[in-house]
Amino acid sequence: QVQVVESGGGLVQAGGSLRLSCVASGRTFSSYRMNWFRQPPEKERAFVAASSWSGNTYYSDFVKGRFTISRDNAKNTVYLEMNNLKPEDTAVYYCAVSEGSSFAASDMDYWGTGTLVTVSS
């Protein structure tokens, strides 16, 4: 059974940093793309960043230059380093694993349950 588990969320002041982790288990994920999404209160879930199995990285415009995604294939783990956080970054952050090329949330194959990030002003 596949499990995807996020950790590292919490409360931080604006301008601060957090590091999220996501561990996938139940199969070998080294050949799949690992993705981060986020869902602010009362808003749609949105793509944040992704890392392909070969190490290519992708970012949404609203986090480019502030967030960095990395992965450790040996540990089936992906990280999201978030710097210079803003109140608008407040959201539940979800990790998702995908086999295909689409970045749409509806096309992700496996999801974690999310970790809450709250940025105070």
Short mmCIF file of N, CA and C in Angstrom, two decimals:
data_model
loop_
_atom_site.label_atom_id
_atom_site.label_comp_id
_atom_site.label_asym_id
_atom_site.label_seq_id
_atom_site.Cartn_x
_atom_site.Cartn_y
_atom_site.Cartn_z
N GLN A 1 0.85 -1.19 0.00
CA GLN A 1 0.00 0.00 0.00
C GLN A 1 0.88 1.25 0.00
N VAL A 2 0.56 2.16 -0.88
CA VAL A 2 1.35 3.38 -1.00
C VAL A 2 0.96 4.37 0.09
N GLN A 3 1.96 4.94 0.70
CA GLN A 3 1.74 6.00 1.69
C GLN A 3 2.60 7.20 1.36
N VAL A 4 2.02 8.37 1.50
CA VAL A 4 2.74 9.62 1.29
C VAL A 4 2.52 10.47 2.54
N VAL A 5 3.59 10.84 3.21
CA VAL A 5 3.47 11.52 4.49
C VAL A 5 4.31 12.79 4.50
N GLU A 6 3.65 13.91 4.77
CA GLU A 6 4.34 15.20 4.84
C GLU A 6 4.63 15.54 6.31
N SER A 7 5.64 16.36 6.50
CA SER A 7 5.95 16.88 7.83
C SER A 7 6.69 18.20 7.69
N GLY A 8 6.78 18.92 8.80
CA GLY A 8 7.57 20.15 8.81
C GLY A 8 6.78 21.44 8.85
N GLY A 9 5.46 21.35 8.77
CA GLY A 9 4.67 22.56 8.82
C GLY A 9 4.69 23.18 10.21
N GLY A 10 4.15 24.39 10.29
CA GLY A 10 4.10 25.07 11.58
C GLY A 10 3.81 26.54 11.41
N LEU A 11 4.00 27.27 12.49
CA LEU A 11 3.77 28.71 12.53
C LEU A 11 5.10 29.44 12.44
N VAL A 12 5.17 30.41 11.55
CA VAL A 12 6.40 31.17 11.36
C VAL A 12 6.04 32.62 11.07
N GLN A 13 6.91 33.53 11.44
CA GLN A 13 6.68 34.93 11.15
C GLN A 13 7.05 35.25 9.70
N ALA A 14 6.45 36.28 9.19
CA ALA A 14 6.78 36.73 7.83
C ALA A 14 8.28 36.99 7.73
N GLY A 15 8.85 36.55 6.61
CA GLY A 15 10.29 36.66 6.41
C GLY A 15 11.07 35.45 6.89
N GLY A 16 10.42 34.56 7.61
CA GLY A 16 11.07 33.37 8.13
C GLY A 16 11.13 32.24 7.13
N SER A 17 11.60 31.09 7.62
CA SER A 17 11.81 29.93 6.76
C SER A 17 11.24 28.68 7.40
N LEU A 18 10.88 27.74 6.55
CA LEU A 18 10.46 26.41 6.98
C LEU A 18 10.95 25.41 5.95
N ARG A 19 11.14 24.19 6.39
CA ARG A 19 11.50 23.12 5.49
C ARG A 19 10.49 21.99 5.64
N LEU A 20 9.80 21.68 4.56
CA LEU A 20 8.86 20.59 4.54
C LEU A 20 9.53 19.33 3.99
N SER A 21 9.08 18.19 4.50
CA SER A 21 9.58 16.91 4.01
C SER A 21 8.40 16.04 3.61
N CYS A 22 8.64 15.17 2.67
CA CYS A 22 7.62 14.23 2.23
C CYS A 22 8.29 12.90 1.95
N VAL A 23 7.79 11.88 2.61
CA VAL A 23 8.31 10.53 2.43
C VAL A 23 7.25 9.67 1.78
N ALA A 24 7.62 8.99 0.70
CA ALA A 24 6.71 8.07 0.02
C ALA A 24 7.18 6.65 0.26
N SER A 25 6.25 5.76 0.52
CA SER A 25 6.61 4.37 0.77
C SER A 25 5.60 3.45 0.12
N GLY A 26 5.98 2.21 0.00
CA GLY A 26 5.09 1.22 -0.58
C GLY A 26 5.52 0.76 -1.96
N ARG A 27 6.39 1.53 -2.58
CA ARG A 27 6.96 1.13 -3.86
C ARG A 27 8.18 2.00 -4.11
N THR A 28 8.86 1.77 -5.20
CA THR A 28 10.02 2.58 -5.56
C THR A 28 9.57 3.79 -6.35
N PHE A 29 9.88 4.98 -5.85
CA PHE A 29 9.41 6.20 -6.48
C PHE A 29 10.50 6.97 -7.23
N SER A 30 11.65 6.40 -7.35
CA SER A 30 12.75 7.15 -7.94
C SER A 30 12.47 7.57 -9.38
N SER A 31 11.57 6.86 -10.09
CA SER A 31 11.31 7.20 -11.49
C SER A 31 10.09 8.09 -11.66
N TYR A 32 9.50 8.53 -10.57
CA TYR A 32 8.29 9.34 -10.63
C TYR A 32 8.58 10.79 -10.24
N ARG A 33 7.70 11.66 -10.65
CA ARG A 33 7.82 13.05 -10.27
C ARG A 33 7.16 13.28 -8.92
N MET A 34 7.86 14.02 -8.08
CA MET A 34 7.34 14.36 -6.76
C MET A 34 6.92 15.82 -6.79
N ASN A 35 5.74 16.10 -6.28
CA ASN A 35 5.15 17.43 -6.42
C ASN A 35 4.71 17.99 -5.07
N TRP A 36 4.71 19.30 -4.98
CA TRP A 36 4.10 20.00 -3.85
C TRP A 36 2.97 20.88 -4.38
N PHE A 37 1.85 20.80 -3.69
CA PHE A 37 0.70 21.67 -3.94
C PHE A 37 0.37 22.38 -2.63
N ARG A 38 -0.45 23.40 -2.72
CA ARG A 38 -0.92 24.04 -1.50
C ARG A 38 -2.36 24.50 -1.69
N GLN A 39 -3.06 24.56 -0.58
CA GLN A 39 -4.45 25.00 -0.61
C GLN A 39 -4.67 26.00 0.51
N PRO A 40 -4.74 27.29 0.18
CA PRO A 40 -5.05 28.30 1.18
C PRO A 40 -6.50 28.16 1.63
N PRO A 41 -6.85 28.75 2.75
CA PRO A 41 -8.24 28.67 3.23
C PRO A 41 -9.23 29.17 2.18
N GLU A 42 -10.23 28.36 1.90
CA GLU A 42 -11.33 28.72 1.00
C GLU A 42 -10.86 28.99 -0.43
N LYS A 43 -9.74 28.40 -0.82
CA LYS A 43 -9.26 28.55 -2.19
C LYS A 43 -8.96 27.18 -2.79
N GLU A 44 -8.71 27.19 -4.08
CA GLU A 44 -8.41 25.95 -4.79
C GLU A 44 -6.99 25.48 -4.49
N ARG A 45 -6.80 24.19 -4.63
CA ARG A 45 -5.45 23.64 -4.50
C ARG A 45 -4.63 24.05 -5.71
N ALA A 46 -3.39 24.48 -5.48
CA ALA A 46 -2.56 25.01 -6.56
C ALA A 46 -1.18 24.37 -6.55
N PHE A 47 -0.63 24.21 -7.73
CA PHE A 47 0.72 23.66 -7.88
C PHE A 47 1.75 24.64 -7.30
N VAL A 48 2.75 24.08 -6.60
CA VAL A 48 3.81 24.89 -6.02
C VAL A 48 5.16 24.58 -6.68
N ALA A 49 5.54 23.32 -6.65
CA ALA A 49 6.85 22.94 -7.17
C ALA A 49 6.87 21.44 -7.43
N ALA A 50 7.83 21.01 -8.26
CA ALA A 50 7.96 19.58 -8.55
C ALA A 50 9.40 19.25 -8.89
N SER A 51 9.74 17.98 -8.69
CA SER A 51 11.06 17.49 -9.02
C SER A 51 10.91 16.17 -9.77
N SER A 52 11.46 16.10 -10.97
CA SER A 52 11.39 14.87 -11.73
C SER A 52 12.43 13.87 -11.24
N TRP A 53 12.30 12.64 -11.72
CA TRP A 53 13.23 11.61 -11.27
C TRP A 53 14.66 11.93 -11.70
N SER A 54 14.80 12.69 -12.79
CA SER A 54 16.13 13.02 -13.29
C SER A 54 16.71 14.27 -12.65
N GLY A 55 15.90 14.92 -11.80
CA GLY A 55 16.41 16.09 -11.11
C GLY A 55 15.94 17.42 -11.66
N ASN A 56 15.14 17.39 -12.73
CA ASN A 56 14.59 18.65 -13.23
C ASN A 56 13.61 19.21 -12.21
N THR A 57 13.61 20.51 -12.06
CA THR A 57 12.72 21.15 -11.10
C THR A 57 11.80 22.16 -11.79
N TYR A 58 10.64 22.34 -11.19
CA TYR A 58 9.62 23.21 -11.75
C TYR A 58 9.01 24.01 -10.60
N TYR A 59 8.71 25.27 -10.85
CA TYR A 59 8.15 26.13 -9.81
C TYR A 59 7.02 26.98 -10.36
N SER A 60 6.08 27.25 -9.50
CA SER A 60 5.06 28.24 -9.85
C SER A 60 5.68 29.62 -9.73
N ASP A 61 5.10 30.57 -10.42
CA ASP A 61 5.67 31.93 -10.42
C ASP A 61 5.65 32.55 -9.03
N PHE A 62 4.66 32.19 -8.22
CA PHE A 62 4.53 32.89 -6.94
C PHE A 62 5.51 32.38 -5.88
N VAL A 63 6.28 31.33 -6.17
CA VAL A 63 7.30 30.88 -5.21
C VAL A 63 8.70 30.89 -5.80
N LYS A 64 8.80 31.15 -7.09
CA LYS A 64 10.11 31.13 -7.74
C LYS A 64 11.05 32.13 -7.07
N GLY A 65 12.24 31.65 -6.75
CA GLY A 65 13.23 32.50 -6.10
C GLY A 65 13.17 32.47 -4.58
N ARG A 66 12.08 31.92 -4.03
CA ARG A 66 11.94 31.84 -2.56
C ARG A 66 11.92 30.40 -2.07
N PHE A 67 11.35 29.50 -2.88
CA PHE A 67 11.25 28.09 -2.49
C PHE A 67 12.21 27.26 -3.33
N THR A 68 12.73 26.20 -2.71
CA THR A 68 13.62 25.28 -3.41
C THR A 68 13.18 23.85 -3.12
N ILE A 69 12.99 23.09 -4.20
CA ILE A 69 12.62 21.69 -4.05
C ILE A 69 13.85 20.83 -4.30
N SER A 70 13.97 19.76 -3.52
CA SER A 70 15.06 18.81 -3.71
C SER A 70 14.55 17.42 -3.33
N ARG A 71 15.27 16.41 -3.75
CA ARG A 71 14.81 15.05 -3.44
C ARG A 71 15.99 14.14 -3.19
N ASP A 72 15.70 13.11 -2.44
CA ASP A 72 16.67 12.06 -2.16
C ASP A 72 16.02 10.76 -2.59
N ASN A 73 16.37 10.28 -3.77
CA ASN A 73 15.73 9.08 -4.30
C ASN A 73 15.98 7.85 -3.44
N ALA A 74 17.13 7.78 -2.83
CA ALA A 74 17.46 6.63 -1.99
C ALA A 74 16.52 6.54 -0.78
N LYS A 75 16.01 7.69 -0.36
CA LYS A 75 15.11 7.73 0.79
C LYS A 75 13.65 7.96 0.39
N ASN A 76 13.38 7.99 -0.91
CA ASN A 76 12.02 8.29 -1.40
C ASN A 76 11.47 9.55 -0.74
N THR A 77 12.30 10.55 -0.63
CA THR A 77 11.95 11.76 0.10
C THR A 77 12.14 12.99 -0.78
N VAL A 78 11.21 13.91 -0.66
CA VAL A 78 11.34 15.20 -1.33
C VAL A 78 11.19 16.29 -0.28
N TYR A 79 11.93 17.36 -0.48
CA TYR A 79 11.94 18.46 0.47
C TYR A 79 11.48 19.74 -0.22
N LEU A 80 10.93 20.63 0.57
CA LEU A 80 10.59 21.96 0.07
C LEU A 80 11.13 22.98 1.07
N GLU A 81 12.20 23.65 0.68
CA GLU A 81 12.79 24.69 1.50
C GLU A 81 12.10 26.00 1.15
N MET A 82 11.48 26.60 2.16
CA MET A 82 10.69 27.82 1.93
C MET A 82 11.32 28.98 2.69
N ASN A 83 11.75 29.98 1.94
CA ASN A 83 12.40 31.14 2.53
C ASN A 83 11.59 32.40 2.26
N ASN A 84 11.86 33.42 3.05
CA ASN A 84 11.18 34.71 2.89
C ASN A 84 9.66 34.51 2.81
N LEU A 85 9.14 33.77 3.76
CA LEU A 85 7.72 33.44 3.74
C LEU A 85 6.86 34.68 3.94
N LYS A 86 5.70 34.65 3.29
CA LYS A 86 4.77 35.76 3.34
C LYS A 86 3.43 35.26 3.90
N PRO A 87 2.63 36.15 4.46
CA PRO A 87 1.31 35.71 4.97
C PRO A 87 0.48 35.00 3.90
N GLU A 88 0.62 35.39 2.66
CA GLU A 88 -0.14 34.73 1.58
C GLU A 88 0.34 33.33 1.27
N ASP A 89 1.44 32.91 1.89
CA ASP A 89 1.90 31.52 1.75
C ASP A 89 1.17 30.59 2.72
N THR A 90 0.37 31.16 3.60
CA THR A 90 -0.39 30.35 4.54
C THR A 90 -1.31 29.41 3.78
N ALA A 91 -1.18 28.10 4.08
CA ALA A 91 -1.95 27.08 3.36
C ALA A 91 -1.65 25.72 3.96
N VAL A 92 -2.46 24.76 3.58
CA VAL A 92 -2.10 23.35 3.80
C VAL A 92 -1.27 22.93 2.60
N TYR A 93 -0.10 22.40 2.86
CA TYR A 93 0.80 21.97 1.80
C TYR A 93 0.72 20.46 1.65
N TYR A 94 0.49 20.03 0.41
CA TYR A 94 0.33 18.62 0.10
C TYR A 94 1.46 18.14 -0.79
N CYS A 95 1.88 16.93 -0.53
CA CYS A 95 2.83 16.24 -1.38
C CYS A 95 2.06 15.26 -2.26
N ALA A 96 2.45 15.18 -3.52
CA ALA A 96 1.79 14.26 -4.45
C ALA A 96 2.82 13.60 -5.34
N VAL A 97 2.55 12.36 -5.69
CA VAL A 97 3.42 11.59 -6.57
C VAL A 97 2.70 11.37 -7.89
N SER A 98 3.40 11.59 -8.99
CA SER A 98 2.76 11.42 -10.30
C SER A 98 3.64 10.60 -11.24
N GLU A 99 2.96 9.78 -12.04
CA GLU A 99 3.63 8.97 -13.05
C GLU A 99 3.63 9.64 -14.41
N GLY A 100 2.68 10.51 -14.64
CA GLY A 100 2.53 11.12 -15.95
C GLY A 100 3.20 12.48 -16.06
N SER A 101 2.92 13.17 -17.14
CA SER A 101 3.56 14.45 -17.42
C SER A 101 2.72 15.65 -16.99
N SER A 102 1.47 15.42 -16.67
CA SER A 102 0.60 16.52 -16.29
C SER A 102 0.94 17.05 -14.90
N PHE A 103 0.74 18.37 -14.72
CA PHE A 103 0.95 19.00 -13.42
C PHE A 103 -0.38 19.32 -12.74
N ALA A 104 -1.46 18.89 -13.34
CA ALA A 104 -2.77 19.16 -12.76
C ALA A 104 -2.99 18.31 -11.51
N ALA A 105 -3.61 18.91 -10.52
CA ALA A 105 -3.87 18.18 -9.27
C ALA A 105 -4.69 16.93 -9.53
N SER A 106 -5.62 17.02 -10.45
CA SER A 106 -6.49 15.88 -10.74
C SER A 106 -5.74 14.71 -11.37
N ASP A 107 -4.53 14.95 -11.85
CA ASP A 107 -3.75 13.89 -12.51
C ASP A 107 -2.69 13.27 -11.60
N MET A 108 -2.63 13.70 -10.35
CA MET A 108 -1.68 13.10 -9.42
C MET A 108 -2.15 11.70 -9.04
N ASP A 109 -1.20 10.81 -8.79
CA ASP A 109 -1.54 9.42 -8.52
C ASP A 109 -1.69 9.13 -7.03
N TYR A 110 -0.87 9.76 -6.23
CA TYR A 110 -0.91 9.52 -4.78
C TYR A 110 -0.76 10.86 -4.06
N TRP A 111 -1.49 10.98 -2.95
CA TRP A 111 -1.47 12.21 -2.17
C TRP A 111 -1.17 11.92 -0.71
N GLY A 112 -0.52 12.89 -0.07
CA GLY A 112 -0.43 12.87 1.37
C GLY A 112 -1.63 13.60 1.95
N THR A 113 -1.70 13.66 3.27
CA THR A 113 -2.83 14.31 3.93
C THR A 113 -2.58 15.78 4.22
N GLY A 114 -1.36 16.24 3.97
CA GLY A 114 -1.08 17.66 4.09
C GLY A 114 -0.46 18.06 5.42
N THR A 115 0.23 19.20 5.39
CA THR A 115 0.80 19.79 6.60
C THR A 115 0.53 21.30 6.54
N LEU A 116 0.09 21.85 7.65
CA LEU A 116 -0.33 23.25 7.68
C LEU A 116 0.85 24.17 7.91
N VAL A 117 0.94 25.19 7.06
CA VAL A 117 1.92 26.25 7.22
C VAL A 117 1.17 27.55 7.45
N THR A 118 1.48 28.20 8.56
CA THR A 118 0.84 29.47 8.88
C THR A 118 1.92 30.54 9.01
N VAL A 119 1.78 31.61 8.24
CA VAL A 119 2.75 32.69 8.27
C VAL A 119 2.07 33.93 8.85
N SER A 120 2.57 34.39 9.96
CA SER A 120 1.97 35.55 10.62
C SER A 120 2.66 36.83 10.16
N SER A 121 1.89 37.90 10.13
CA SER A 121 2.44 39.18 9.66
C SER A 121 3.03 39.98 10.80
#
